[in-house]
Coordinates of C-alpha atoms in Angstrom, one line a residue:
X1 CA 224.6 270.1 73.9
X2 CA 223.2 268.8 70.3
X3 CA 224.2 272.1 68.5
X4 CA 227.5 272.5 69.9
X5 CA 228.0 268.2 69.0
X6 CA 226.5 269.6 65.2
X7 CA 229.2 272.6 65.1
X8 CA 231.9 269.8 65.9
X9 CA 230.4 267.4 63.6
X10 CA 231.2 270.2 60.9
X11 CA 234.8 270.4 61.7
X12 CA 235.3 267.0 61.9
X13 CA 234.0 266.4 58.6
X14 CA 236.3 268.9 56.9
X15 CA 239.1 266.9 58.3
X16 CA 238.6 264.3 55.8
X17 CA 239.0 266.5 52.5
X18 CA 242.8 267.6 51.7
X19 CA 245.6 268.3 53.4
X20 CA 244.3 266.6 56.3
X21 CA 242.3 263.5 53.8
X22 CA 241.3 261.7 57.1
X23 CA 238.3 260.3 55.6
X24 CA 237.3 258.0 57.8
X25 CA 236.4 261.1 60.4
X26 CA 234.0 262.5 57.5
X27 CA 232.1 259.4 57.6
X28 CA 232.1 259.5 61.0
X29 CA 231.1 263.2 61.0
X30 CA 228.3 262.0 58.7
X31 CA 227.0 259.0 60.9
X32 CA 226.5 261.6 63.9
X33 CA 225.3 264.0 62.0
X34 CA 222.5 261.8 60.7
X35 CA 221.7 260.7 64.4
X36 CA 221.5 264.3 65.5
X37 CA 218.7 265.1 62.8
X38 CA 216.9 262.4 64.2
X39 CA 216.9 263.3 67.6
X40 CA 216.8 267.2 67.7
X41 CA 213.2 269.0 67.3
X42 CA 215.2 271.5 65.1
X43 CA 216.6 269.9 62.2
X44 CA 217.0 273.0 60.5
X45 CA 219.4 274.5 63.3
X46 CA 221.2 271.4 63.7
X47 CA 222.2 271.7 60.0
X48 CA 223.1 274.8 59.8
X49 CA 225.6 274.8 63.0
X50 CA 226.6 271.3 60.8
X51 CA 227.4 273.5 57.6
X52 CA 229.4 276.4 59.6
X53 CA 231.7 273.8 61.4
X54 CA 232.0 272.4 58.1
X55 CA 232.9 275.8 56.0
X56 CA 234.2 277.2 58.7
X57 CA 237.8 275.3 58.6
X58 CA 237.0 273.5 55.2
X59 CA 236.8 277.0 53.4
X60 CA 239.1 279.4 56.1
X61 CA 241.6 279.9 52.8
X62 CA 239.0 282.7 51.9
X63 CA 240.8 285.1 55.1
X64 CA 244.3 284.7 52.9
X65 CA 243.2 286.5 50.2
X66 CA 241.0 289.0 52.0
X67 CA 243.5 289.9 54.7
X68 CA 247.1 289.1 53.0
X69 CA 246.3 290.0 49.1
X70 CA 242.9 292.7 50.1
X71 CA 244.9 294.3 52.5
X72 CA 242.1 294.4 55.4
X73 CA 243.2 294.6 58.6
X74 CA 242.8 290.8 60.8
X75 CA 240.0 292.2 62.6
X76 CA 238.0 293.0 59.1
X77 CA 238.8 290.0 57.3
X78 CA 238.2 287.7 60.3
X79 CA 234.7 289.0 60.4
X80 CA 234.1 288.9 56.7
X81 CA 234.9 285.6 56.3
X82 CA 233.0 284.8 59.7
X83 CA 229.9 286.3 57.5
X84 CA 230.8 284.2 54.4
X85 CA 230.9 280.9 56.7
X86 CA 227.2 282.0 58.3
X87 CA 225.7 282.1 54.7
X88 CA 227.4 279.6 53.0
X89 CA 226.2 277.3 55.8
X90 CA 222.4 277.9 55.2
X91 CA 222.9 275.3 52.2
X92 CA 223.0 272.7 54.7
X93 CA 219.3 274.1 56.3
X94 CA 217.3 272.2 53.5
X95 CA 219.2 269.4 55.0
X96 CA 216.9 269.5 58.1
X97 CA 214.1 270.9 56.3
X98 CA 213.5 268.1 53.9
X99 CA 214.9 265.8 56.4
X100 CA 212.0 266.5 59.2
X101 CA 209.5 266.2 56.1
X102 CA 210.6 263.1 54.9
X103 CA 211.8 261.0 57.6
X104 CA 208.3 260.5 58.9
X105 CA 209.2 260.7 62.2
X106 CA 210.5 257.0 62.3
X107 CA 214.2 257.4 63.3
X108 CA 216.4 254.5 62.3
X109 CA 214.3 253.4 59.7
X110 CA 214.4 252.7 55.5
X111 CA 212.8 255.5 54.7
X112 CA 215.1 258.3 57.3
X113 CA 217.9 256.7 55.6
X114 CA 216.5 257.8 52.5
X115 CA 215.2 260.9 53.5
X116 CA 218.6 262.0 54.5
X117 CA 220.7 260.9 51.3
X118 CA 217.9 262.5 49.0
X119 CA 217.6 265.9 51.0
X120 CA 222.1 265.6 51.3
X121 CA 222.2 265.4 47.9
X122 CA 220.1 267.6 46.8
X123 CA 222.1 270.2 48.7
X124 CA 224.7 269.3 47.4
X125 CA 223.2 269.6 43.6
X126 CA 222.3 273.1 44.6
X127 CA 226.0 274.3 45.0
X128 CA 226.8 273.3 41.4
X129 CA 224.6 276.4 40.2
X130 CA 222.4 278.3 42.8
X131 CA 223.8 281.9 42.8
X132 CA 226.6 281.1 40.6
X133 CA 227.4 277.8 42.9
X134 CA 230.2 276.9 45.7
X135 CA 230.7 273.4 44.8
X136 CA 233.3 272.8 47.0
X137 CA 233.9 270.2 50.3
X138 CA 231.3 267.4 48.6
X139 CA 232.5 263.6 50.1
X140 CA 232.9 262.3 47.4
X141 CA 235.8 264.5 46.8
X142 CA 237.5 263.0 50.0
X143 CA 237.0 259.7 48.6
X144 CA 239.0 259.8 45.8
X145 CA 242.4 257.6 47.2
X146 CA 239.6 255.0 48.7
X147 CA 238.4 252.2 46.9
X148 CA 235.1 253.8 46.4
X149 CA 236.7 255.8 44.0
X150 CA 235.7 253.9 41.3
X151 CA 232.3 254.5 41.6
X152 CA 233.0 258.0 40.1
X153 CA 233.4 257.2 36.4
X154 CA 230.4 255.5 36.7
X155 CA 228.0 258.4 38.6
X156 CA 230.5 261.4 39.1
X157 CA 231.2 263.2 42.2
X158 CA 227.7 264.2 43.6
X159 CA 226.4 260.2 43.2
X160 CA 229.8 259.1 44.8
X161 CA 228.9 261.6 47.8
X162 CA 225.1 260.2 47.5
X163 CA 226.2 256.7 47.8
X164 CA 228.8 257.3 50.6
X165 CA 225.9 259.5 52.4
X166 CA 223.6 256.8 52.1
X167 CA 226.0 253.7 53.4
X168 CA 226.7 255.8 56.2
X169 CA 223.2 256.9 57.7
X170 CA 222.2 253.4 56.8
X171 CA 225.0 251.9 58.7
X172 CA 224.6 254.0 61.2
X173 CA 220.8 252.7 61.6
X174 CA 221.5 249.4 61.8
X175 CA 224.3 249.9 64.7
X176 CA 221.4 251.9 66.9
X177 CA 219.2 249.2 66.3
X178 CA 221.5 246.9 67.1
X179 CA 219.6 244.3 64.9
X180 CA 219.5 243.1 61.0
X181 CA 217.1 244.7 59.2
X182 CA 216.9 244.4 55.2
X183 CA 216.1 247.7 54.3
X184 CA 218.9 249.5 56.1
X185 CA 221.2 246.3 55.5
X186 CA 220.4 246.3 51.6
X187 CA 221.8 249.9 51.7
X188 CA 224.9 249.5 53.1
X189 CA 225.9 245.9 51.0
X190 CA 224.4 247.1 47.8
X191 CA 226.8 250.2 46.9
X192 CA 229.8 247.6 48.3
X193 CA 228.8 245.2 45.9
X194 CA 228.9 247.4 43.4
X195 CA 232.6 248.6 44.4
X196 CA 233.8 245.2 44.5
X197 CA 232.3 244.3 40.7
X198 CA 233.7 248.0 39.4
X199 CA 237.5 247.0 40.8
X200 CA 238.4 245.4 37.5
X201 CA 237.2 247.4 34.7
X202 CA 238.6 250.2 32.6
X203 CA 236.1 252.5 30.9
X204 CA 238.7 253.9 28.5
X205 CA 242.0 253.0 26.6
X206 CA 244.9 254.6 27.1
X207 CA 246.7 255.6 23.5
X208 CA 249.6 257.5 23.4
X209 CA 252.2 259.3 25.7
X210 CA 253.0 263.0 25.4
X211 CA 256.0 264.9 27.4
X212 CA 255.1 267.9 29.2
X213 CA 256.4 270.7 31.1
X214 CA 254.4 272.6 33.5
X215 CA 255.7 275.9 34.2
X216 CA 255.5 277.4 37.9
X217 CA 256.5 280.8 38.0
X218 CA 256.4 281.7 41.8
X219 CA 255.7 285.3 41.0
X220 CA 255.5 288.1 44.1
X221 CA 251.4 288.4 43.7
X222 CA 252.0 292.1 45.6
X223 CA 253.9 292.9 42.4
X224 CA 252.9 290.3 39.8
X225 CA 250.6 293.5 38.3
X226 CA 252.8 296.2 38.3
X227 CA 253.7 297.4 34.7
X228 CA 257.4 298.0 35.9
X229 CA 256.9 294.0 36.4
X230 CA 256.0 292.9 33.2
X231 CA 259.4 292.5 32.0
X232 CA 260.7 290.3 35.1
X233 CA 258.0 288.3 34.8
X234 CA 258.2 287.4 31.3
X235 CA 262.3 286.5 32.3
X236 CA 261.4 284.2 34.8
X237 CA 258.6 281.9 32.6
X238 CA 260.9 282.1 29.8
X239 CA 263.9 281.0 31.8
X240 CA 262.0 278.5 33.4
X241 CA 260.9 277.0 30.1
X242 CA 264.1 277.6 28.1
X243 CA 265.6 273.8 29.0
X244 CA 261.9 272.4 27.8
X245 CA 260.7 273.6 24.3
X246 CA 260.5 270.5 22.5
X247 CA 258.3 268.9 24.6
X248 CA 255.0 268.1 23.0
X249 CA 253.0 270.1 25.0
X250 CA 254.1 273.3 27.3
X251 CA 251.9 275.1 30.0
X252 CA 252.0 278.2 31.7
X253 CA 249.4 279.2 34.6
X254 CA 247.3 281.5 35.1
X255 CA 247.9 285.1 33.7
X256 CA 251.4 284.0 33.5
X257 CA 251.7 287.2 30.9
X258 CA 250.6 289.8 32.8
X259 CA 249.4 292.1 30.1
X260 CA 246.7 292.4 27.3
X261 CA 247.3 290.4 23.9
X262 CA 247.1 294.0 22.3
X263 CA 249.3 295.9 24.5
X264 CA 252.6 292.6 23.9
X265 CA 252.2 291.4 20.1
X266 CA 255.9 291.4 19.5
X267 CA 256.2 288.8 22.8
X268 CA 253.3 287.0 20.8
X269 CA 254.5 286.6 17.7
X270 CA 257.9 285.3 19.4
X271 CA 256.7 282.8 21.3
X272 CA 254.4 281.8 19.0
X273 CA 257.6 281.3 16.4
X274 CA 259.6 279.8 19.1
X275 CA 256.9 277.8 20.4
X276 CA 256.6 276.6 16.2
X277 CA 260.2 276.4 15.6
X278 CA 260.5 273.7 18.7
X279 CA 257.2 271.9 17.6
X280 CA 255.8 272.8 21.0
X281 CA 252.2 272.9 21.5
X282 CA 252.3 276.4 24.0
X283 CA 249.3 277.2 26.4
X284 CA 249.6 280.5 28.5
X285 CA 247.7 282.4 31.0
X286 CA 247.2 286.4 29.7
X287 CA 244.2 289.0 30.5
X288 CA 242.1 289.6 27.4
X289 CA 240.5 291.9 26.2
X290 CA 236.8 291.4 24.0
X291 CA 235.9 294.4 21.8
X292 CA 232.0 295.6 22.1
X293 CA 229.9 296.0 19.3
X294 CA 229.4 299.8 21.0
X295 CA 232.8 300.9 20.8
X296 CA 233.3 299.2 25.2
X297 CA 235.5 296.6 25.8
X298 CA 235.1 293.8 28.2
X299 CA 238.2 291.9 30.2
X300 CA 238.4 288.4 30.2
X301 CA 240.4 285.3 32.0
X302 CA 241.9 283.9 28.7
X303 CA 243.9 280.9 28.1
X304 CA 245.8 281.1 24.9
X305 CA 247.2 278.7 22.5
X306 CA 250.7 279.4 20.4
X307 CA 253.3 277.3 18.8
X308 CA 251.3 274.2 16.8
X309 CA 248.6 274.6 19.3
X310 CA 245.6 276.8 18.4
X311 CA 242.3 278.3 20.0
X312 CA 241.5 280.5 23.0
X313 CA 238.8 279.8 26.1
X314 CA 238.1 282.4 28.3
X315 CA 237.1 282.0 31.5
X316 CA 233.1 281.3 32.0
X317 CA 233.1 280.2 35.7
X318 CA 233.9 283.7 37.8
X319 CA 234.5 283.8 41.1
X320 CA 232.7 286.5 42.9
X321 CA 235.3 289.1 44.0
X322 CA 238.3 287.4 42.9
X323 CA 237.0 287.9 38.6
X324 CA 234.1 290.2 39.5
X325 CA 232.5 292.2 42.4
X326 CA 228.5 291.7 42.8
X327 CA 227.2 295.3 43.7
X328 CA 230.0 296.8 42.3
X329 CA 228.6 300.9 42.6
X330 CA 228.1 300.0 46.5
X331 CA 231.8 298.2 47.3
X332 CA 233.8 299.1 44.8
X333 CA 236.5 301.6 46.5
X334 CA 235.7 300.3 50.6
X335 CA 238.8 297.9 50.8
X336 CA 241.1 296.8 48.6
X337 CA 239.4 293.6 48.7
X338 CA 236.8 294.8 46.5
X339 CA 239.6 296.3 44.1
X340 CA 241.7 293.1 43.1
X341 CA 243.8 292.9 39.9
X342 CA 241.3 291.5 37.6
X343 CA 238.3 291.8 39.3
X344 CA 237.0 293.3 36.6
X345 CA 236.4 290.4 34.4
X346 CA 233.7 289.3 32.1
X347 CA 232.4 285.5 31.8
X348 CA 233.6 283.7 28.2
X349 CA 230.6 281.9 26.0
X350 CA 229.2 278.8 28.1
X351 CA 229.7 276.5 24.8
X352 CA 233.4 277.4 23.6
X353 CA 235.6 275.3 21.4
X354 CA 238.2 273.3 23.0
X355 CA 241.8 274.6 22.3
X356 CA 243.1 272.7 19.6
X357 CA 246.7 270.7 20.0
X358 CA 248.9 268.9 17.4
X359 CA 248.2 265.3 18.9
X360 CA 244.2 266.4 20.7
X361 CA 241.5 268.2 21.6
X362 CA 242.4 269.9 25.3
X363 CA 239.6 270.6 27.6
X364 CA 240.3 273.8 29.5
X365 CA 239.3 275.0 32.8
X366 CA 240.6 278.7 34.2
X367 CA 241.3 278.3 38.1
X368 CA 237.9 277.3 40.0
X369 CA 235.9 276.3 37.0
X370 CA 237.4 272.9 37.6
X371 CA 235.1 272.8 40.3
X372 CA 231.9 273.0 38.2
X373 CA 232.2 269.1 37.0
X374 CA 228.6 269.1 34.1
X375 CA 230.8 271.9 32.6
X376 CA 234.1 270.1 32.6
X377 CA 232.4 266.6 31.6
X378 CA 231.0 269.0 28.3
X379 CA 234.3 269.9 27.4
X380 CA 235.8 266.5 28.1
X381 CA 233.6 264.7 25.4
X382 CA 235.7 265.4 22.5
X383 CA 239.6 265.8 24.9
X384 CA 242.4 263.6 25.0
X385 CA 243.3 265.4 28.2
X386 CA 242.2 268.0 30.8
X387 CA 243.8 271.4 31.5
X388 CA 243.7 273.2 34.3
X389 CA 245.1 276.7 35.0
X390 CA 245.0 278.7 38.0
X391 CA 246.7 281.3 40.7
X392 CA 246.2 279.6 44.6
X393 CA 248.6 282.4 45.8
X394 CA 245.8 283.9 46.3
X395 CA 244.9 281.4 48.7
X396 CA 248.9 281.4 50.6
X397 CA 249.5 278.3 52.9
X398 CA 245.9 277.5 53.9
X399 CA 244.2 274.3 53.3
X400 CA 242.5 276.0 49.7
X401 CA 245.4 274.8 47.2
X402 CA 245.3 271.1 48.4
X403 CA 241.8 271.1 47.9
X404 CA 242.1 272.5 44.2
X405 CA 243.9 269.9 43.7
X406 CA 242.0 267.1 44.9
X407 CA 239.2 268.6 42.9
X408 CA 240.9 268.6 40.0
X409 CA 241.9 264.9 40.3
X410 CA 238.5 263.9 40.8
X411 CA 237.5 265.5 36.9
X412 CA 240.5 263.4 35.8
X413 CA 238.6 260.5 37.5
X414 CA 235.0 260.9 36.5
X415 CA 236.2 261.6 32.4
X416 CA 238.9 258.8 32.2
X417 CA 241.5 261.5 31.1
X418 CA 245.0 262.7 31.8
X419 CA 244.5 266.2 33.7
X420 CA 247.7 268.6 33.8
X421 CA 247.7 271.3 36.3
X422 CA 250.4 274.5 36.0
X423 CA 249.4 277.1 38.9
X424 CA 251.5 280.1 40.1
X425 CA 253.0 278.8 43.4
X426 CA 251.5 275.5 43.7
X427 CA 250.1 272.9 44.2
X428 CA 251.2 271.8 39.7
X429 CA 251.1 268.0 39.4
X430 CA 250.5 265.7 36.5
X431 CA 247.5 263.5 37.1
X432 CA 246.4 260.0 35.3
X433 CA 243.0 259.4 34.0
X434 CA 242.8 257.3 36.9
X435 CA 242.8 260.8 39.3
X436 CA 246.0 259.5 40.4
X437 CA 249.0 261.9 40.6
X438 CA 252.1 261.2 38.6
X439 CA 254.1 263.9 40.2
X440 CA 253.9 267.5 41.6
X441 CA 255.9 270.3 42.4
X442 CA 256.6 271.7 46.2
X443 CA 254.6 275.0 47.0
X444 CA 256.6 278.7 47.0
X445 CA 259.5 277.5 44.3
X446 CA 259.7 278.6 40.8
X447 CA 259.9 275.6 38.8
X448 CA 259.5 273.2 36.0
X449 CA 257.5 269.9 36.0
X450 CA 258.7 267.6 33.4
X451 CA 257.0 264.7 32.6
X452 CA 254.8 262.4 30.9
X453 CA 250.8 262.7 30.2
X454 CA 248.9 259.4 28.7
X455 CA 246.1 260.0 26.3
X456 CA 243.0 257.8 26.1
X457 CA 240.5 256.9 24.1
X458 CA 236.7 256.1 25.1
X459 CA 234.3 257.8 27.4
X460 CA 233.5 256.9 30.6
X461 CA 229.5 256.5 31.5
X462 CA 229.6 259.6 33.7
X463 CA 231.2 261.4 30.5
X464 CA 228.5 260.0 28.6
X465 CA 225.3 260.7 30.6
X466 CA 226.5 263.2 33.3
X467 CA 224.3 263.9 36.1
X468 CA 220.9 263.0 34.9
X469 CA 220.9 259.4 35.9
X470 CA 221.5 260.4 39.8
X471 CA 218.8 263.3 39.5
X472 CA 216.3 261.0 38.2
X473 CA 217.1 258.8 40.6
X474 CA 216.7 262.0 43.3
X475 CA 213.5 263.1 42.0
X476 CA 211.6 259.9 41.8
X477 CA 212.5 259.3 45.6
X478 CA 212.1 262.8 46.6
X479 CA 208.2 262.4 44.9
X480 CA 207.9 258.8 46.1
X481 CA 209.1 259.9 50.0
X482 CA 207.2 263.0 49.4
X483 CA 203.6 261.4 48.4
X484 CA 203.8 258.6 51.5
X485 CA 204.2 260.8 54.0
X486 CA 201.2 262.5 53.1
X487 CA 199.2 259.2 53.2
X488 CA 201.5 258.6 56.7
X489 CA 199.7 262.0 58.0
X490 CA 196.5 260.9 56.4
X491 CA 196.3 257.8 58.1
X492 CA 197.3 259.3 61.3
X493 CA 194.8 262.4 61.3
X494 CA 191.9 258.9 60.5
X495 CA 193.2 257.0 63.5
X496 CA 192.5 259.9 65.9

């Protein structure tokens, strides 16, 4: 009965991220989870069942671009992403390890509470690197239309999920012990106090206004790469930004030119002059290509800058099969999957400049890099506004573009900066430094967004200090847990 409850726990919790953003059932999801740990003789299967209900709707957009865009049949890509679910899911096992450990065996008390936010959270750290990272479905990322909100220009997304964690299992502690106890009840009040006092203040200063345009192509993915294609796509973002230039600031998505700088320089050179002519700072998606010092190449994910705006970023973040195919020699050729337009792709430099516009400094992020939030806060530093960039097609109707989004919005959030978002077929919305959205397009239209961005000033403490405070924080409980239990065991091995 408990690991079936823990598989249902998982997809209940994935309810509460976008489209669905019924938050309260991930709290909820959260609550039982931390009183199935507690209860179960093994943690670490309980958290594991707990992570495949969770990925297992939460992250289903992965079968879209397998079975749609990879051209495997249902059967194949069913299982494949059935295999992506059962390993992504072991993330959660250290959940239950560390748990076990740490908990002392003393269910409903201070230090389980503890034990279960630390060894949550330190999961959850794990996704922003291990193995190139997944740092997808965190709470805090559910939270971001709540009031707890907040609490993320002050500790980012992983100490908003570690505060809503903690409030949770301690709330939950003091409901099965159906009596006040300080600990517990310190837990819960503390990070609501702390919301309440936050509600008033403004870390940064908004400045100027700038009008936009956000380009959505709508392109046929199944032909977007064809070189009898070229041409029509280059019609449709032009015609699509023809009623726009003279807007401050113009963006394209994602390998919106679909061929290499060197192969189009007369399309360069005239969008660069009509880009100039209009005084429009012009950011486009185009493949790249990096000469080697041996005479090689390597591809790369580029944004460009052209009009008054300058620089180029190339994508560092890849995602594994979409920008490049781990053990290439072995899959390369087996579906089509492992053949994808662009899958070829080689990471940019982890410290780039940030492309340069008339009125700012734009931090850039390439599709899921705005995921990785330490790499976006670097970049944000020295922005008056976030860019994002990216291709969801990929991704079709499924839950994955909604989540982008709402990802997105939370870097917005944590750096106190205006975020714009062009993608090929959706979801491209303007969003305020407050992580709110200004507007968006529909999905599956070829479009224009036209609107307004507001720059700010000033950094928000997050932007300042990133995620050390909340790992110090991690580490000193972890050791502090870590070093009683072993005078708990001590003292129990004396007393028999």
């Amino acid at each position: 009965m408990m690991p079936l409850l823990a598989l249902a726990l998982g997809l209940v919790c994935s309810l509460g991220f976008a489209p669905f953003s019924l938050w309260p059932l991930m709290l909820l999801a959260i609550a039982g989870f931390f009183w199935l740990l507690q209860r179960s003789r093994r943690p670490l299967l309980i958290a594991w069942l707990f992570g495949v209900g969770k990925y297992g709707l939460g992250a289903s957009w992965v079968y879209v671009s397998i079975h749609v865009y990879g051209n495997a049949p249902a059967p194949l890509a069913a299982a494949l992403v059935c295999l992506f679910v059962l390993a992504i899911a072991l993330f959660c096992m250290p959940i239950g390890w560390l748990f076990q450990r740490l908990a002392g065996g003393a269910p409903g008390t201070t230090r389980s509470v503890l034990a279960f936010a630390v060894a949550w959270s330190l999961m959850d750290w794990l996704l922003t690197w291990f193995l190139t990272g997944f740092p997808w479905l965190f709470p805090g990322f559910a939270l971001i239309d709540t009031w707890a909100a907040v609490l993320a220009p002050l500790v980012g997304v992983l100490g908003l999920s570690f505060l809503c964690v903690l409030t949770m299992a301690a709330l939950t502690s003091l409901t099965l012990q159906r009596r006040w106890q300080w600990g517990p009840g310190l837990l819960v009040l503390g990070p609501l106090l702390v919301v309440l006092i936050l509600q008033p203040i403004e870390w940064v200063q908004p400045t100027e206004t700038k009008q936009v345009a956000l380009i959505q192509n709508n392109l046929d993915q199944k032909r977007k790469w064809l070189p009898a294609e070229r041409a029509v796509n280059l019609r449709k973002n032009l015609t699509l930004s023809e009623p726009h230039w003279g807007v401050d600031l113009m963006l394209w998505p994602e390998a919106a030119i679909t061929a290499h700088p060197e192969h189009v320089p007369q399309l360069l050179e005239q969008l660069q002059q009509r880009a100039q002519q209009s005084n429009t700072n012009l950011v486009v998606g185009i493949p790249g290509v990096r000469p080697l010092p041996d005479g090689n190449y390597e591809l790369q994910n580029l944004a460009l800058g052209l009009g008054v705006a300058s620089g180029r970023f190339a994508k560092h973040h890849l995602v594994p099969f979409g920008d490049y195919v781990p053990l290439e020699n072995q899959l390369r050729g087996l579906i089509d999957f492992f053949d994808l337009p662009m899958s070829h792709a080689s990471p940019g430099g982890r410290d780039q400049r940030n492309l340069r516009l008339s009125f700012a400094e734009a931090a850039m992020a390439i599709c899921y890099e705005v995921a990785y939030g330490e790499s976006m806060r670097r970049y944000a530093s020295s922005a008056g506004l976030l860019l994002t960039i990216s291709n969801d097609t990929w991704f079709g109707a499924s839950v994955g573009p909604h989540q982008h989004l709402q990802i997105a919005r939370m870097r917005a959030l944590e750096n106190g900066r205006g975020l714009l978002r062009a993608t090929q077929n959706g979801i491209t919305a303007i969003v305020d430094h407050h992580g709110a959205e200004v507007a968006r397009l529909p999905q599956f239209v070829g479009a224009a967004l036209r609107g307004e961005i507001q720059l700010t000033e000033g950094r928000t403490p997050y932007n300042r200090l990133g995620d050390w405070p909340l790992l110090v924080i991690l580490a000193v409980l972890l050791l502090t847990l870590w070093m009683t239990r072993s005078r708990m065991v001590s003292a129990a091995s004396d007393s028999s």
